[in-house]
Amino acid sequence: MMSRFDVAAKILGLDEDTYNMLKSPVKQVLVNLPVTMDNGRINVYEGFRVIHNNYMGPGKGGIRFAMDVDLDEVKALAAWMTWKCAVVNVPFGGAKGGVKCDPRKMSKGELERLTRAYTQAMADVFGPEKDIPAPDMGTGQQEMAWLMDEFSRIKGFTNAGVVTGKPLVLGGSKGRVEATGRGVMVTCRAALNKLKINPANATAAVQGFGNVGSISAKLLESQGIKIVAISDISGAYYNANGINVSEAIAYSQANKNSLEGYKNAGRITNDELLTLDVDVLVPAALQDVITKENAVNIKAKLIVEGANGPTSANADAILKEKGIMIVPDILANAGGVTVSYFEWVQNHQGYYWTEERVNRRADRTMKEAFEQVYQASIKFNVDMRIAAYIVAIDKVASTRKLLGGF
Ligand SMILES: NC(=O)C1=CN([C@@H]2O[C@H](COP(=O)(O)OP(=O)(O)OC[C@H]3O[C@@H](n4cnc5c(N)ncnc54)[C@H](O)[C@@H]3O)[C@@H](O)[C@H]2O)C=CC1
Ligand SMILES: O=C(O)CCC(=O)C(=O)O
């Protein structure tokens, strides 16, 4: 995060005071969460919440349940949220949370107790006008429902706007589940258009088959793009004739959210998927999967980053040299936070929008953001990632100057 920030800040001529204010998080909270397990023992989990910045509005960002979460990762993810919200003009600052745990090895009851313990510990941090969490890796609608319930109990009244990505019956927004993948599809189409590649003749490989990966694959397929490879933590699956994504989703759902044993494709590794001869590569699982080691072998003409931080900083230069266009994470996956913002607006209005309205507004936001970043890349003669940082840092820095107060 910092290496890209530094490049963009230098091009923008950011003054040292503003640079110093933007580079560090405004708040970092670390908690230990004792949780009674089903066997009666107590496990203590480490939890984090970082608010990177709140100049543009309350903190906003997901909660990650994963074994490798640590403070450094959450700090980077929170900063990315600041830049992401600015790129799509969502009036929020950046935040992120995490709990070091393996949700796949926990029962539903254990996950509920953990989510409630985390919410209790963060009750003074969260708030609809302060810091608004959402789902990220390892969490989804159910965790958001528990979080809303626990927060509402603590505050003594129903508080829907404290969290987004909720189930519809609790004040969730239509279109939020699909929003991140939809944004990937919209920005992918915009990029293919610039590259003069017809989607009907294009092939794609998608890494990760959770919320972002599976829906990106499904929506890219709906645009005529042939999905030749998909993957999840169990491995990667390749079929040169195209994978039927709806069928793969149904298989995964019936198989405890795993593609393990998926038969209608040959087995390859997650690393092999990244270097397939395809037009579009969508990394939609983990960070740092595209490295300086494998970047030289990447054959895709376009990378659309569904995941946060999938490309390491030193791989960028190699990809640029190879002429590969990247739609960077802070643009490509911003459809999720855009519809989270719409959800928060609907919670405040107490009036709920149709799916058609949500999608139309989100698509427009994503197309406009793509074009703004694309134009900045031409104006400053930089790649799309640095252009996105330039657009975002400029907005946040100008807001800081208007706020004054020093
Ligand atoms: N859910 C959302 O709305 C948003 C998510 N993101 C980012 O997208 C990425 C994926 O998030 P979600 O889809 O929400 O998570 P998820 O938990 O729904 O799915 C994660 C997927 O990654 C796979 N995976 C895990 N370890 C893997 C490995 N070593 N190799 C290959 N695949 C592996 C899992 O099997 C699963 O299919 C993360 O980087 C997240 O921060 C970004 C913006 C919004
Ligand atoms: O929907 C949101 O508020 C944030 C989602 C998120 O964590 C992300 O975009 O990385």
Short mmCIF file of C-alpha atoms and ligand atoms in Angstrom, two decimals:
data_model
loop_
_atom_site.label_atom_id
_atom_site.label_comp_id
_atom_site.label_asym_id
_atom_site.label_seq_id
_atom_site.Cartn_x
_atom_site.Cartn_y
_atom_site.Cartn_z
CA MET A 1 0.00 0.00 0.00
CA MET A 2 2.71 2.46 1.05
CA SER A 3 4.92 1.97 -2.01
CA ARG A 4 2.04 2.86 -4.37
CA PHE A 5 0.94 5.69 -2.07
CA ASP A 6 4.45 7.17 -2.17
CA VAL A 7 4.62 7.11 -5.98
CA ALA A 8 1.19 8.77 -6.34
CA ALA A 9 1.91 11.33 -3.59
CA LYS A 10 5.13 12.34 -5.35
CA ILE A 11 3.41 12.77 -8.72
CA LEU A 12 0.68 14.85 -7.05
CA GLY A 13 3.30 16.96 -5.25
CA LEU A 14 1.60 16.25 -1.91
CA ASP A 15 3.00 18.48 0.83
CA GLU A 16 4.80 16.80 3.71
CA ASP A 17 2.18 17.66 6.37
CA THR A 18 -0.67 16.16 4.35
CA TYR A 19 1.51 13.16 3.48
CA ASN A 20 2.15 12.55 7.17
CA MET A 21 -1.54 12.86 8.03
CA LEU A 22 -2.61 10.44 5.29
CA LYS A 23 -0.01 7.74 5.71
CA SER A 24 -0.94 6.52 9.20
CA PRO A 25 -4.23 5.23 10.60
CA VAL A 26 -6.21 7.52 12.91
CA LYS A 27 -7.18 4.65 15.22
CA GLN A 28 -6.00 1.07 15.86
CA VAL A 29 -7.83 -1.20 18.30
CA LEU A 30 -6.57 -4.61 19.45
CA VAL A 31 -8.71 -6.88 21.58
CA ASN A 32 -8.60 -10.37 23.06
CA LEU A 33 -11.88 -12.22 22.80
CA PRO A 34 -12.60 -15.15 25.16
CA VAL A 35 -15.14 -17.48 23.56
CA THR A 36 -16.71 -20.61 25.06
CA MET A 37 -16.26 -23.46 22.60
CA ASP A 38 -18.74 -26.32 22.13
CA ASN A 39 -16.52 -28.59 24.25
CA GLY A 40 -16.79 -26.23 27.23
CA ARG A 41 -13.21 -24.89 26.94
CA ILE A 42 -12.48 -21.20 26.40
CA ASN A 43 -10.45 -20.08 23.39
CA VAL A 44 -9.05 -16.56 23.29
CA TYR A 45 -9.05 -14.94 19.85
CA GLU A 46 -7.14 -11.84 18.74
CA GLY A 47 -9.34 -9.16 17.14
CA PHE A 48 -8.46 -5.96 15.30
CA ARG A 49 -10.18 -2.86 14.00
CA VAL A 50 -8.31 -0.08 12.26
CA ILE A 51 -9.79 3.23 11.11
CA HIS A 52 -7.30 4.54 8.61
CA ASN A 53 -9.04 7.80 7.83
CA ASN A 54 -12.31 9.63 8.44
CA TYR A 55 -11.95 12.92 6.54
CA MET A 56 -14.58 11.95 3.93
CA GLY A 57 -17.00 10.43 6.47
CA PRO A 58 -17.36 7.58 8.99
CA GLY A 59 -14.98 4.63 8.76
CA LYS A 60 -16.16 1.86 6.41
CA GLY A 61 -14.82 -1.58 5.71
CA GLY A 62 -15.30 -5.29 6.11
CA ILE A 63 -14.42 -7.78 8.82
CA ARG A 64 -12.15 -10.68 7.92
CA PHE A 65 -12.15 -14.00 9.77
CA ALA A 66 -8.92 -15.79 8.80
CA MET A 67 -5.91 -17.45 10.43
CA ASP A 68 -3.34 -15.13 8.86
CA VAL A 69 -4.98 -11.82 9.85
CA ASP A 70 -2.67 -9.50 11.75
CA LEU A 71 -2.46 -5.80 12.55
CA ASP A 72 -0.24 -4.97 9.56
CA GLU A 73 -2.64 -6.63 7.15
CA VAL A 74 -5.66 -4.86 8.67
CA LYS A 75 -3.80 -1.51 8.50
CA ALA A 76 -3.14 -1.97 4.77
CA LEU A 77 -6.71 -3.12 4.13
CA ALA A 78 -8.08 -0.11 6.04
CA ALA A 79 -5.97 2.30 3.98
CA TRP A 80 -7.16 0.64 0.77
CA MET A 81 -10.73 1.31 1.95
CA THR A 82 -9.92 5.03 2.26
CA TRP A 83 -8.67 5.18 -1.33
CA LYS A 84 -11.44 2.88 -2.60
CA CYS A 85 -14.25 5.01 -1.14
CA ALA A 86 -12.63 8.13 -2.61
CA VAL A 87 -12.27 6.54 -6.08
CA VAL A 88 -16.03 5.86 -6.25
CA ASN A 89 -17.06 9.05 -4.41
CA VAL A 90 -18.64 7.19 -1.51
CA PRO A 91 -18.72 9.59 1.48
CA PHE A 92 -16.92 7.31 3.92
CA GLY A 93 -13.43 6.98 5.30
CA GLY A 94 -11.50 3.74 5.37
CA ALA A 95 -11.58 1.04 8.05
CA LYS A 96 -11.12 -2.70 8.32
CA GLY A 97 -11.42 -5.37 10.98
CA GLY A 98 -10.30 -8.90 11.50
CA VAL A 99 -10.25 -11.82 13.89
CA LYS A 100 -7.49 -14.42 13.79
CA CYS A 101 -9.53 -17.65 13.56
CA ASP A 102 -10.37 -20.44 11.13
CA PRO A 103 -14.12 -20.09 10.53
CA ARG A 104 -14.24 -23.38 8.59
CA LYS A 105 -13.25 -25.26 11.74
CA MET A 106 -15.83 -23.54 13.99
CA SER A 107 -19.47 -24.48 14.58
CA LYS A 108 -22.26 -22.01 13.94
CA GLY A 109 -22.67 -21.49 17.70
CA GLU A 110 -18.94 -20.79 18.15
CA LEU A 111 -18.98 -18.30 15.26
CA GLU A 112 -22.00 -16.54 16.76
CA ARG A 113 -20.33 -16.24 20.19
CA LEU A 114 -17.13 -14.98 18.56
CA THR A 115 -18.97 -12.36 16.46
CA ARG A 116 -20.91 -11.17 19.53
CA ALA A 117 -17.71 -10.97 21.62
CA TYR A 118 -16.01 -8.95 18.85
CA THR A 119 -19.03 -6.60 18.65
CA GLN A 120 -19.05 -6.09 22.43
CA ALA A 121 -15.36 -5.26 22.36
CA MET A 122 -15.90 -2.78 19.51
CA ALA A 123 -19.20 -1.30 20.76
CA ASP A 124 -17.64 2.13 21.28
CA VAL A 125 -15.78 2.02 17.97
CA PHE A 126 -18.69 1.01 15.72
CA GLY A 127 -21.67 3.23 15.02
CA PRO A 128 -23.71 4.31 11.98
CA GLU A 129 -22.05 7.73 12.04
CA LYS A 130 -18.64 6.49 13.30
CA ASP A 131 -17.51 3.22 11.79
CA ILE A 132 -19.65 0.84 9.74
CA PRO A 133 -18.44 -2.75 9.22
CA ALA A 134 -19.42 -5.16 6.41
CA PRO A 135 -18.48 -8.67 5.22
CA ASP A 136 -15.03 -9.61 3.95
CA MET A 137 -13.22 -12.95 3.64
CA GLY A 138 -14.67 -15.56 5.97
CA THR A 139 -17.73 -13.51 6.96
CA GLY A 140 -21.12 -12.96 5.33
CA GLN A 141 -24.73 -12.00 5.98
CA GLN A 142 -25.11 -14.20 9.07
CA GLU A 143 -22.17 -12.59 10.91
CA MET A 144 -23.53 -9.13 9.99
CA ALA A 145 -26.96 -10.10 11.43
CA TRP A 146 -25.34 -11.18 14.75
CA LEU A 147 -23.26 -7.99 14.81
CA MET A 148 -26.35 -5.81 14.27
CA ASP A 149 -28.29 -7.69 16.95
CA GLU A 150 -25.49 -7.47 19.53
CA PHE A 151 -24.86 -3.78 18.85
CA SER A 152 -28.63 -3.03 19.04
CA ARG A 153 -28.90 -4.87 22.38
CA ILE A 154 -25.99 -2.87 23.81
CA LYS A 155 -27.39 0.47 22.62
CA GLY A 156 -30.99 -0.42 23.56
CA PHE A 157 -32.63 0.14 20.18
CA THR A 158 -32.64 -1.47 16.73
CA ASN A 159 -29.73 -0.06 14.82
CA ALA A 160 -29.72 -1.24 11.21
CA GLY A 161 -27.27 1.36 9.88
CA VAL A 162 -24.37 0.17 12.05
CA VAL A 163 -23.47 -2.56 9.56
CA THR A 164 -23.99 -3.32 5.87
CA GLY A 165 -24.14 -6.59 3.99
CA LYS A 166 -27.03 -7.67 6.24
CA PRO A 167 -29.75 -10.12 5.23
CA LEU A 168 -32.59 -8.37 3.35
CA VAL A 169 -35.15 -8.89 6.14
CA LEU A 170 -32.90 -6.99 8.57
CA GLY A 171 -32.49 -3.97 6.30
CA GLY A 172 -29.97 -5.29 3.82
CA SER A 173 -29.92 -3.91 0.30
CA LYS A 174 -31.01 -5.76 -2.77
CA GLY A 175 -27.95 -6.32 -4.93
CA ARG A 176 -25.34 -6.18 -2.12
CA VAL A 177 -24.46 -9.89 -2.31
CA GLU A 178 -23.72 -9.54 -6.04
CA ALA A 179 -22.33 -5.97 -5.87
CA THR A 180 -18.58 -6.67 -5.73
CA GLY A 181 -18.70 -9.24 -8.54
CA ARG A 182 -20.95 -6.95 -10.53
CA GLY A 183 -18.41 -4.13 -10.22
CA VAL A 184 -15.70 -6.53 -11.40
CA MET A 185 -17.85 -7.32 -14.45
CA VAL A 186 -18.63 -3.66 -15.22
CA THR A 187 -15.00 -2.53 -14.97
CA CYS A 188 -13.83 -5.61 -16.89
CA ARG A 189 -16.18 -4.70 -19.74
CA ALA A 190 -14.99 -1.09 -19.69
CA ALA A 191 -11.35 -2.24 -19.85
CA LEU A 192 -12.02 -4.76 -22.65
CA ASN A 193 -13.62 -1.93 -24.57
CA LYS A 194 -10.46 0.18 -24.22
CA LEU A 195 -8.36 -2.84 -25.29
CA LYS A 196 -10.73 -3.44 -28.23
CA ILE A 197 -11.37 -7.03 -27.15
CA ASN A 198 -14.84 -8.37 -27.88
CA PRO A 199 -16.19 -10.11 -24.71
CA ALA A 200 -17.82 -12.73 -26.92
CA ASN A 201 -14.35 -13.82 -28.09
CA ALA A 202 -12.66 -13.53 -24.69
CA THR A 203 -11.64 -16.16 -22.15
CA ALA A 204 -11.13 -15.71 -18.40
CA ALA A 205 -9.67 -17.48 -15.37
CA VAL A 206 -11.00 -16.63 -11.92
CA GLN A 207 -9.12 -17.39 -8.70
CA GLY A 208 -11.33 -17.78 -5.61
CA PHE A 209 -14.92 -19.01 -5.61
CA GLY A 210 -16.42 -17.24 -2.59
CA ASN A 211 -18.63 -14.17 -2.76
CA VAL A 212 -16.42 -12.18 -5.14
CA GLY A 213 -14.98 -14.96 -7.30
CA SER A 214 -18.14 -16.98 -7.93
CA ILE A 215 -20.30 -13.96 -8.73
CA SER A 216 -17.60 -12.34 -10.89
CA ALA A 217 -17.35 -15.61 -12.85
CA LYS A 218 -21.12 -15.85 -13.23
CA LEU A 219 -21.53 -12.26 -14.40
CA LEU A 220 -18.53 -12.39 -16.77
CA GLU A 221 -20.05 -15.54 -18.26
CA SER A 222 -23.35 -13.64 -18.68
CA GLN A 223 -21.44 -11.15 -20.87
CA GLY A 224 -20.36 -13.91 -23.24
CA ILE A 225 -16.86 -14.37 -21.77
CA LYS A 226 -15.82 -18.02 -21.63
CA ILE A 227 -14.70 -18.98 -18.11
CA VAL A 228 -12.04 -21.64 -18.63
CA ALA A 229 -10.75 -21.90 -15.05
CA ILE A 230 -12.04 -21.40 -11.53
CA SER A 231 -10.51 -22.20 -8.15
CA ASP A 232 -10.85 -22.18 -4.40
CA ILE A 233 -8.73 -23.30 -1.47
CA SER A 234 -9.15 -26.94 -2.62
CA GLY A 235 -7.34 -26.27 -5.93
CA ALA A 236 -8.05 -25.05 -9.46
CA TYR A 237 -10.24 -26.51 -12.20
CA TYR A 238 -9.66 -26.03 -15.96
CA ASN A 239 -11.83 -26.76 -18.97
CA ALA A 240 -10.78 -25.28 -22.33
CA ASN A 241 -14.37 -25.61 -23.57
CA GLY A 242 -15.68 -23.44 -20.76
CA ILE A 243 -17.01 -24.11 -17.27
CA ASN A 244 -20.74 -23.85 -16.62
CA VAL A 245 -20.48 -21.39 -13.72
CA SER A 246 -24.05 -21.78 -12.38
CA GLU A 247 -23.52 -25.53 -12.23
CA ALA A 248 -20.16 -25.06 -10.43
CA ILE A 249 -21.81 -22.70 -7.91
CA ALA A 250 -24.56 -25.26 -7.26
CA TYR A 251 -21.88 -27.95 -6.81
CA SER A 252 -19.88 -25.83 -4.37
CA GLN A 253 -22.96 -24.86 -2.35
CA ALA A 254 -24.03 -28.49 -2.05
CA ASN A 255 -20.45 -29.41 -1.04
CA LYS A 256 -19.96 -27.15 2.03
CA ASN A 257 -18.75 -24.24 -0.15
CA SER A 258 -15.95 -26.29 -1.69
CA LEU A 259 -15.13 -27.22 -5.30
CA GLU A 260 -13.28 -30.31 -4.04
CA GLY A 261 -14.23 -33.25 -6.29
CA TYR A 262 -15.65 -31.00 -9.07
CA LYS A 263 -15.73 -33.31 -12.08
CA ASN A 264 -16.51 -31.19 -15.16
CA ALA A 265 -12.97 -29.83 -15.45
CA GLY A 266 -9.39 -31.05 -15.12
CA ARG A 267 -7.43 -30.37 -11.96
CA ILE A 268 -4.62 -27.77 -12.00
CA THR A 269 -3.00 -25.77 -9.20
CA ASN A 270 -3.88 -22.26 -8.09
CA ASP A 271 -0.44 -21.15 -9.32
CA GLU A 272 -1.02 -22.70 -12.76
CA LEU A 273 -4.35 -20.87 -13.04
CA LEU A 274 -2.56 -17.53 -12.78
CA THR A 275 -0.39 -18.18 -15.83
CA LEU A 276 -3.03 -19.67 -18.16
CA ASP A 277 -3.24 -18.33 -21.70
CA VAL A 278 -6.45 -16.32 -21.23
CA ASP A 279 -7.56 -12.78 -22.06
CA VAL A 280 -8.72 -11.90 -18.54
CA LEU A 281 -7.38 -12.96 -15.16
CA VAL A 282 -9.48 -12.23 -12.08
CA PRO A 283 -7.66 -12.88 -8.79
CA ALA A 284 -10.54 -12.91 -6.27
CA ALA A 285 -9.18 -14.74 -3.23
CA LEU A 286 -6.03 -13.66 -1.45
CA GLN A 287 -3.44 -10.89 -1.41
CA ASP A 288 0.07 -11.17 -2.88
CA VAL A 289 -0.64 -14.04 -5.28
CA ILE A 290 0.88 -12.26 -8.30
CA THR A 291 4.54 -11.84 -7.47
CA LYS A 292 7.74 -10.87 -9.25
CA GLU A 293 8.40 -14.62 -9.69
CA ASN A 294 5.18 -15.52 -11.54
CA ALA A 295 4.46 -12.11 -13.17
CA VAL A 296 6.90 -12.91 -15.99
CA ASN A 297 4.77 -15.92 -16.94
CA ILE A 298 1.38 -14.21 -16.89
CA LYS A 299 -0.24 -14.32 -20.33
CA ALA A 300 -3.53 -12.52 -19.67
CA LYS A 301 -3.99 -9.18 -21.45
CA LEU A 302 -6.09 -7.81 -18.62
CA ILE A 303 -6.07 -8.38 -14.85
CA VAL A 304 -9.16 -7.30 -12.94
CA GLU A 305 -8.43 -7.39 -9.20
CA GLY A 306 -11.46 -8.75 -7.35
CA ALA A 307 -9.36 -9.39 -4.24
CA ASN A 308 -7.66 -6.71 -2.17
CA GLY A 309 -3.93 -6.52 -2.82
CA PRO A 310 -3.52 -9.60 -5.06
CA THR A 311 -0.53 -8.09 -6.90
CA SER A 312 2.64 -7.39 -4.98
CA ALA A 313 4.27 -4.01 -5.61
CA ASN A 314 7.32 -5.44 -7.35
CA ALA A 315 5.16 -7.41 -9.81
CA ASP A 316 3.53 -4.20 -11.09
CA ALA A 317 6.60 -3.07 -13.02
CA ILE A 318 6.92 -6.46 -14.75
CA LEU A 319 3.25 -6.47 -15.75
CA LYS A 320 3.54 -2.91 -17.04
CA GLU A 321 6.59 -3.86 -19.09
CA LYS A 322 4.58 -6.74 -20.60
CA GLY A 323 1.79 -4.32 -21.54
CA ILE A 324 -0.78 -6.00 -19.31
CA MET A 325 -3.57 -3.68 -18.23
CA ILE A 326 -4.61 -3.88 -14.57
CA VAL A 327 -7.92 -2.68 -13.17
CA PRO A 328 -6.65 -2.20 -9.61
CA ASP A 329 -8.44 -3.48 -6.52
CA ILE A 330 -9.42 -0.04 -5.22
CA LEU A 331 -11.41 0.42 -8.43
CA ALA A 332 -12.33 -3.12 -9.56
CA ASN A 333 -13.82 -4.34 -6.26
CA ALA A 334 -15.38 -1.03 -5.20
CA GLY A 335 -18.87 -2.18 -6.27
CA GLY A 336 -19.26 -3.79 -2.83
CA VAL A 337 -18.71 -0.66 -0.80
CA THR A 338 -20.77 1.35 -3.30
CA VAL A 339 -23.84 -0.79 -2.61
CA SER A 340 -22.95 -0.85 1.10
CA TYR A 341 -23.27 2.93 0.95
CA PHE A 342 -26.67 2.54 -0.76
CA GLU A 343 -27.69 0.12 2.01
CA TRP A 344 -26.70 2.64 4.69
CA VAL A 345 -28.64 5.37 2.83
CA GLN A 346 -31.72 3.10 2.68
CA ASN A 347 -31.39 2.34 6.41
CA HIS A 348 -31.37 6.07 7.14
CA GLN A 349 -34.29 6.71 4.75
CA GLY A 350 -36.27 3.74 6.06
CA TYR A 351 -37.21 3.28 2.41
CA TYR A 352 -35.94 0.39 0.30
CA TRP A 353 -34.93 0.51 -3.35
CA THR A 354 -35.65 -1.97 -6.12
CA GLU A 355 -32.79 -4.15 -7.34
CA GLU A 356 -33.02 -2.43 -10.69
CA ARG A 357 -32.42 0.97 -9.05
CA VAL A 358 -29.50 -0.32 -6.97
CA ASN A 359 -27.82 -1.93 -9.99
CA ARG A 360 -28.39 1.03 -12.30
CA ARG A 361 -26.82 3.47 -9.81
CA ALA A 362 -23.97 1.13 -8.92
CA ASP A 363 -23.17 0.45 -12.60
CA ARG A 364 -23.13 4.18 -13.31
CA THR A 365 -20.81 4.80 -10.34
CA MET A 366 -18.41 2.09 -11.48
CA LYS A 367 -18.37 3.24 -15.12
CA GLU A 368 -17.73 6.86 -14.13
CA ALA A 369 -14.98 5.86 -11.70
CA PHE A 370 -13.33 3.68 -14.35
CA GLU A 371 -13.36 6.53 -16.87
CA GLN A 372 -12.00 9.03 -14.35
CA VAL A 373 -9.11 6.71 -13.48
CA TYR A 374 -8.48 5.89 -17.15
CA GLN A 375 -8.30 9.60 -18.03
CA ALA A 376 -5.92 10.22 -15.09
CA SER A 377 -3.69 7.39 -16.36
CA ILE A 378 -3.42 9.22 -19.70
CA LYS A 379 -2.98 12.66 -18.14
CA PHE A 380 -0.18 11.59 -15.78
CA ASN A 381 1.21 8.88 -18.08
CA VAL A 382 0.97 6.21 -15.37
CA ASP A 383 -0.66 2.78 -15.09
CA MET A 384 -4.24 2.40 -13.88
CA ARG A 385 -3.17 1.58 -10.31
CA ILE A 386 -1.12 4.72 -9.78
CA ALA A 387 -3.85 6.70 -11.56
CA ALA A 388 -6.44 5.36 -9.09
CA TYR A 389 -4.24 6.37 -6.15
CA ILE A 390 -3.73 9.82 -7.67
CA VAL A 391 -7.49 10.33 -8.07
CA ALA A 392 -8.17 9.08 -4.53
CA ILE A 393 -5.36 10.87 -2.69
CA ASP A 394 -6.21 14.12 -4.45
CA LYS A 395 -9.84 13.94 -3.24
CA VAL A 396 -8.95 13.06 0.36
CA ALA A 397 -6.14 15.66 0.54
CA SER A 398 -8.39 18.42 -0.85
CA THR A 399 -11.07 17.50 1.69
CA ARG A 400 -8.49 17.71 4.49
CA LYS A 401 -7.49 21.20 3.34
CA LEU A 402 -11.13 22.36 3.31
CA LEU A 403 -11.70 20.98 6.80
CA GLY A 404 -8.73 22.95 8.13
CA GLY A 405 -8.48 23.07 11.92
CA PHE A 406 -4.74 23.20 12.44
N1 LIG B 1 -17.04 -9.63 -0.03
C1 LIG B 1 -16.90 -8.41 -0.52
O1 LIG B 1 -17.88 -7.68 -0.75
C2 LIG B 1 -15.55 -7.90 -0.88
C3 LIG B 1 -14.42 -8.70 -0.85
N2 LIG B 1 -13.23 -8.21 -1.31
C4 LIG B 1 -12.02 -9.02 -1.34
O2 LIG B 1 -12.22 -10.15 -2.20
C5 LIG B 1 -11.44 -11.26 -1.74
C6 LIG B 1 -12.33 -12.45 -1.54
O3 LIG B 1 -13.35 -12.09 -0.59
P1 LIG B 1 -14.72 -12.90 -0.48
O4 LIG B 1 -15.08 -13.45 -1.81
O5 LIG B 1 -15.65 -12.01 0.23
O6 LIG B 1 -14.28 -14.05 0.49
P2 LIG B 1 -14.96 -15.48 0.71
O7 LIG B 1 -14.59 -15.91 2.05
O8 LIG B 1 -16.41 -15.44 0.32
O9 LIG B 1 -14.22 -16.40 -0.39
C7 LIG B 1 -12.84 -16.58 -0.39
C8 LIG B 1 -12.49 -17.59 -1.49
O10 LIG B 1 -11.08 -17.69 -1.59
C9 LIG B 1 -10.74 -19.07 -1.56
N3 LIG B 1 -9.39 -19.25 -1.03
C10 LIG B 1 -8.97 -19.16 0.24
N4 LIG B 1 -7.66 -19.47 0.34
C11 LIG B 1 -7.26 -19.74 -0.94
C12 LIG B 1 -6.04 -20.12 -1.51
N5 LIG B 1 -4.95 -20.30 -0.75
N6 LIG B 1 -5.97 -20.29 -2.85
C13 LIG B 1 -7.07 -20.12 -3.62
N7 LIG B 1 -8.27 -19.76 -3.14
C14 LIG B 1 -8.35 -19.58 -1.81
C15 LIG B 1 -11.78 -19.71 -0.69
O11 LIG B 1 -11.82 -21.12 -0.88
C16 LIG B 1 -13.02 -18.99 -1.19
O12 LIG B 1 -13.47 -19.60 -2.40
C17 LIG B 1 -10.72 -10.76 -0.48
O13 LIG B 1 -9.46 -10.22 -0.85
C18 LIG B 1 -11.63 -9.62 0.00
O14 LIG B 1 -10.93 -8.69 0.79
C19 LIG B 1 -13.12 -6.94 -1.81
C20 LIG B 1 -14.21 -6.11 -1.85
C21 LIG B 1 -15.48 -6.49 -1.31
O1 LIG B 2 -18.93 -3.15 1.85
C1 LIG B 2 -18.12 -2.58 2.56
O2 LIG B 2 -18.42 -1.71 3.36
C2 LIG B 2 -16.65 -2.90 2.50
C3 LIG B 2 -16.29 -4.15 1.76
C4 LIG B 2 -14.81 -4.36 1.90
O3 LIG B 2 -14.35 -4.72 2.96
C5 LIG B 2 -13.91 -4.09 0.80
O4 LIG B 2 -14.31 -3.42 -0.17
O5 LIG B 2 -12.75 -4.50 0.87
#
